[in-house]
Structure formats: C-alpha cells, structure tokens
Tab-separated table of C-alpha atoms in Angstrom:
chain	number	residue	atom	x	y	z
A	287	SER	CA	-140.200	8.947	241.633
A	288	PHE	CA	-139.542	7.410	245.022
A	289	ILE	CA	-140.744	3.994	243.797
A	290	ASN	CA	-138.567	4.126	240.661
A	291	ASP	CA	-135.527	5.105	242.742
A	292	TYR	CA	-136.211	2.180	245.107
A	293	LEU	CA	-136.553	-0.264	242.196
A	294	LEU	CA	-133.358	1.034	240.591
A	295	THR	CA	-131.383	0.881	243.855
A	296	ASN	CA	-132.531	-2.716	244.425
A	297	SER	CA	-132.061	-3.787	240.779
A	298	LEU	CA	-135.747	-4.657	240.403
A	299	THR	CA	-137.746	-4.433	237.188
A	300	ALA	CA	-141.411	-3.646	237.710
A	301	THR	CA	-144.328	-2.747	235.456
A	302	GLU	CA	-146.028	0.558	236.216
A	303	LEU	CA	-149.768	0.918	235.733
A	304	SER	CA	-151.227	4.256	234.600
A	305	SER	CA	-152.671	4.593	238.129
A	306	GLY	CA	-149.152	4.801	239.588
A	307	VAL	CA	-149.024	1.309	241.127
A	308	SER	CA	-145.954	-0.706	240.125
A	309	TYR	CA	-145.848	-4.479	240.334
A	310	ILE	CA	-143.734	-7.577	239.850
A	311	ILE	CA	-145.586	-10.835	239.256
A	312	THR	CA	-143.570	-13.484	241.101
A	313	ARG	CA	-145.863	-16.398	240.168
A	314	THR	CA	-148.276	-16.434	237.268
A	315	GLY	CA	-151.666	-17.799	238.216
A	316	SER	CA	-154.130	-19.492	235.895
A	317	GLY	CA	-157.496	-18.833	237.524
A	318	ALA	CA	-159.896	-15.918	237.635
A	319	THR	CA	-158.819	-12.270	237.692
A	320	PRO	CA	-160.380	-10.222	240.520
A	321	ASN	CA	-162.270	-6.947	240.163
A	322	VAL	CA	-163.509	-4.497	242.810
A	323	CYS	CA	-166.620	-6.631	243.404
A	324	SER	CA	-164.566	-9.777	244.089
A	325	GLN	CA	-163.849	-11.480	247.353
A	326	VAL	CA	-160.190	-12.501	247.337
A	327	TYR	CA	-158.449	-15.113	249.481
A	328	VAL	CA	-154.936	-13.878	250.136
A	329	LYS	CA	-151.799	-14.291	252.193
A	330	TYR	CA	-149.884	-11.038	252.418
A	331	ALA	CA	-147.217	-8.997	254.127
A	332	GLY	CA	-147.139	-5.199	254.046
A	333	TYR	CA	-144.028	-3.068	254.464
A	334	LEU	CA	-143.117	0.589	254.426
A	335	LEU	CA	-141.038	0.846	251.238
A	336	GLY	CA	-137.407	0.252	252.227
A	337	SER	CA	-138.253	-1.547	255.482
A	338	THR	CA	-137.827	-5.286	256.030
A	339	THR	CA	-140.205	-5.394	258.993
A	340	ALA	CA	-143.834	-6.061	258.098
A	341	PHE	CA	-146.389	-3.668	259.608
A	342	ASP	CA	-149.141	-6.166	258.810
A	343	ALA	CA	-149.186	-9.758	257.610
A	344	ASN	CA	-151.462	-12.743	257.338
A	345	ASN	CA	-150.086	-16.197	256.627
A	346	THR	CA	-153.270	-18.251	257.031
A	347	ASP	CA	-153.165	-21.436	254.926
A	348	GLY	CA	-155.351	-20.869	251.883
A	349	GLY	CA	-155.513	-17.155	252.636
A	350	ILE	CA	-158.090	-15.000	254.379
A	351	PRO	CA	-161.172	-13.647	252.585
A	352	LEU	CA	-161.165	-9.902	251.915
A	353	ALA	CA	-163.607	-7.787	249.904
A	354	LEU	CA	-161.352	-6.165	247.292
A	355	GLY	CA	-163.643	-3.129	247.043
A	356	GLY	CA	-162.999	-2.376	250.732
A	357	LEU	CA	-159.211	-2.320	250.401
A	358	ILE	CA	-156.840	0.475	249.423
A	359	VAL	CA	-156.938	1.499	245.756
A	360	GLY	CA	-153.386	0.226	245.271
A	361	TRP	CA	-154.614	-3.312	245.984
A	362	GLN	CA	-157.657	-2.871	243.749
A	363	LYS	CA	-155.509	-1.740	240.800
A	364	GLY	CA	-152.638	-4.156	241.449
A	365	LEU	CA	-154.603	-7.347	241.981
A	366	ALA	CA	-156.545	-6.678	238.768
A	367	VAL	CA	-153.458	-7.811	236.802
A	368	LEU	CA	-153.109	-11.098	238.699
A	369	LYS	CA	-154.874	-14.427	238.231
A	370	SER	CA	-155.946	-16.752	241.017
A	371	GLY	CA	-153.030	-18.965	242.048
A	372	GLY	CA	-150.544	-16.188	241.372
A	373	ALA	CA	-148.285	-14.069	243.559
A	374	ILE	CA	-147.345	-10.417	243.197
A	375	THR	CA	-145.336	-7.664	244.819
A	376	LEU	CA	-147.072	-4.282	244.723
A	377	PHE	CA	-145.349	-0.910	245.118
A	378	ILE	CA	-147.973	1.643	246.090
A	379	PRO	CA	-147.637	5.447	246.232
A	380	PRO	CA	-149.335	7.307	249.115
A	381	SER	CA	-152.135	8.541	246.843
A	382	LEU	CA	-153.273	4.926	246.311
A	383	GLY	CA	-152.499	3.794	249.851
A	384	TYR	CA	-153.435	5.673	252.995
A	385	GLY	CA	-152.531	9.169	251.729
A	386	SER	CA	-152.046	11.810	254.410
A	387	GLN	CA	-153.737	9.593	257.003
A	388	GLU	CA	-151.624	8.081	259.797
A	389	ILE	CA	-152.512	4.459	260.582
A	390	ARG	CA	-152.174	3.574	264.264
A	391	ASP	CA	-152.345	0.282	266.142
A	392	GLY	CA	-154.581	-0.442	269.122
A	393	ASN	CA	-152.072	1.218	271.467
A	394	GLY	CA	-152.034	4.469	269.485
A	395	ASN	CA	-148.590	3.864	267.985
A	396	THR	CA	-148.138	4.961	264.379
A	397	VAL	CA	-147.824	1.855	262.190
A	398	ILE	CA	-147.958	3.643	258.837
A	399	PRO	CA	-146.847	7.287	258.845
A	400	ALA	CA	-148.731	9.796	256.688
A	401	ASN	CA	-147.713	9.863	252.999
A	402	SER	CA	-145.993	6.468	253.128
A	403	TYR	CA	-144.934	4.478	250.108
A	404	LEU	CA	-145.908	0.845	250.610
A	405	LYS	CA	-144.791	-2.575	249.405
A	406	PHE	CA	-147.024	-5.641	249.657
A	407	ASP	CA	-146.130	-9.256	248.916
A	408	ILE	CA	-149.416	-10.980	248.096
A	409	GLU	CA	-150.381	-14.548	247.218
A	410	LEU	CA	-153.810	-14.821	245.607
A	411	PHE	CA	-155.396	-18.191	246.343
A	412	ASN	CA	-158.941	-17.719	245.180
A	413	VAL	CA	-161.340	-15.200	243.636
A	414	LEU	CA	-165.082	-15.357	244.291
C-alpha cells in the first residue's frame, strides 16, 4: 500500500489497525483513552503524506478542544489507541480521511486534493 511504501522508504515502523490507519506512538500517555463521544484537547499538524508543509496546524498551549465524533474517521480510530498525555503520528488512507472530496481554503484553493493520504502529528493533552 501507499502508506506501507512510505513507511518503508522512510525506515519507519508503524502499527496498522484493522481499519487501515497506521500509527506510531511517540510518547506514551498515562491518562484516559478517548472514544467517539470524547472531547479531546490536542495540538496537531496535518500533512499530505510525503509533504513537509502542514496544510493545517494548531499549536495552542494545552491544545484546542475538539469533539472526536466530529472529526475524520482516521482520527477517531487512531486516537482510540492513545492515552491522555501521549503523542502519536497517524497515517490515514483516503477512505478514513476526506475520500474523494477536495478540501479547499477560504480562497477556493485546494488544500487537500481528492483521495489524499494524510499524516498527522498529534499531542493529546486531555480527554473529557
């Protein structure tokens, strides 16, 4: 798969969930584990797989609150393996990201092309 090729090329070892999301836990947390009903406080940066330029990021101290159930399925599946206080890198196939939908910015420029593979670096500060 595209994700496996990327991991191999970059000498990364990730765990693949049955859903198709792959992840690398970069810091093990010790708090609560989120589920789709959770509100999560996160810092994150999102990239098209293979790009070093973030298409979206939030570096607010302590993270920003997001309803996990309102986020892409890749986040819902990936964050379910992380505990509060932890950090993770998610590798998300298009089917669990934005699929065939193009994501555009306020000026109409395509930020995420259709069928994009995504990488997110996420720090999970709190789970409510």
